[in-house]
Amino acid sequence: DTAVSQTPKYLVTQMGNDKSIKCEQNLGHDTMYWYKQDSKKFLKIMFSYNNKELIINETVPNRFSPKSPDKAHLNLHINSLELGDSAVYFCASSQERGGRETQYFGPGTRLLVL
Amino acid sequence: DQQVKQNSPSLSVQEGRISILNCDYTNSMFDYFLWYKKYPAEGPTFLISISSIKDKNEDGRFTVFLNKSAKHLSLHIVPSQPGDSAVYFCAAISSGTYKYIFGTGTRLKVLA
């Protein structure tokens, strides 16, 4: 039974399009995250939500907008996709937002912008 | 500015021997450190952690050492097994920031 799931697993799209990546966790966790792993393999946090409230918003373009309909879901919507958005996007969750808790990661969504 | 660095992108070790993966950090505010393991096409999974009040934490074949004065931590795997072949990320947190700073990863290959 998958703990943190992401859809789609692969996403190939044209520049300028708008796309969404969905994330769901069935662990009952209160906090969810989005990370981006770029071509240099850096894994960097983008956003974090705790009980549907935004608690971390790193310096990412405002073309990226997270949406949390409930605490089990954190979706990532990207407008006007650019070539540089090509990366692997990981969703994660943790029990609390204290920072020391283990994070549970989804399998990643591989986005390729052509 | 990469605050957490893993300077060895890859490491090969013979099965049964010790694997030592290194991680350096620059921010003295970091007070909690974790190691994650990642297989291809999967997300990272938690392996072991250490608080800055300790210098060693052990869990089975895995031991993490922390040298605060050198701002250095290492993960020892002994004995190494082929199933340990993966990418290992270290991560650091300063309390209350809610976010991990990850290193760039070291790809470990354990040779049978």
Coordinates of C-alpha atoms in Angstrom, one line a residue, chain A residues 9-10 33 35 37 40-45 48 55-56 58 90 97-108 110, chain B residues 2 31-32 34 36 38 40-46 51-52 89 93 95-105 107:
Chain A
K9 CA 5.1 9.4 -13.0
Y10 CA 6.3 10.9 -16.3
Y33 CA 6.4 19.1 0.9
Y35 CA 11.1 19.2 -3.7
Q37 CA 15.8 17.7 -8.1
K40 CA 22.9 18.5 -11.1
K41 CA 21.0 16.3 -8.7
F42 CA 20.5 19.0 -6.1
L43 CA 17.4 18.2 -4.1
K44 CA 15.8 21.5 -3.0
I45 CA 12.7 22.3 -1.1
S48 CA 5.7 23.0 2.6
I55 CA 4.7 27.3 6.0
I56 CA 7.6 27.2 3.6
E58 CA 11.2 29.1 -1.1
F90 CA 9.3 14.8 -5.3
R97 CA 6.4 20.4 11.1
G98 CA 9.1 20.5 13.6
G99 CA 11.7 19.7 11.1
R100 CA 13.4 16.7 12.7
E101 CA 10.8 14.2 11.7
T102 CA 11.6 11.6 9.0
Q103 CA 10.2 12.6 5.7
Y104 CA 8.5 10.0 3.5
F105 CA 9.0 10.6 -0.2
G106 CA 6.9 9.8 -3.2
P107 CA 8.5 8.1 -6.2
G108 CA 9.0 11.3 -8.1
R110 CA 9.9 13.2 -14.1
Chain B
Q2 CA 25.6 24.8 -1.3
D31 CA 21.7 20.7 14.7
Y32 CA 20.2 17.6 13.2
L34 CA 19.9 12.6 8.5
Y36 CA 18.6 9.0 3.1
K38 CA 17.6 6.4 -2.9
P40 CA 16.6 4.5 -9.2
A41 CA 13.0 5.6 -10.0
E42 CA 12.1 5.8 -6.3
G43 CA 12.0 8.6 -3.8
P44 CA 14.6 8.9 -1.0
T45 CA 14.0 6.7 2.1
F46 CA 15.1 7.5 5.6
S51 CA 21.4 15.0 16.8
S52 CA 24.2 17.5 17.3
F89 CA 22.0 11.8 0.5
I93 CA 18.3 20.9 9.6
S95 CA 15.7 23.6 14.5
G96 CA 12.5 25.4 13.7
T97 CA 13.2 26.0 10.0
Y98 CA 11.1 23.0 8.9
K99 CA 13.2 22.3 5.9
Y100 CA 16.0 20.0 5.0
I101 CA 19.1 21.0 3.2
F102 CA 20.2 18.1 1.1
G103 CA 23.7 17.2 -0.2
T104 CA 24.1 16.3 -3.8
G105 CA 24.4 12.6 -3.1
R107 CA 26.3 6.8 -5.6

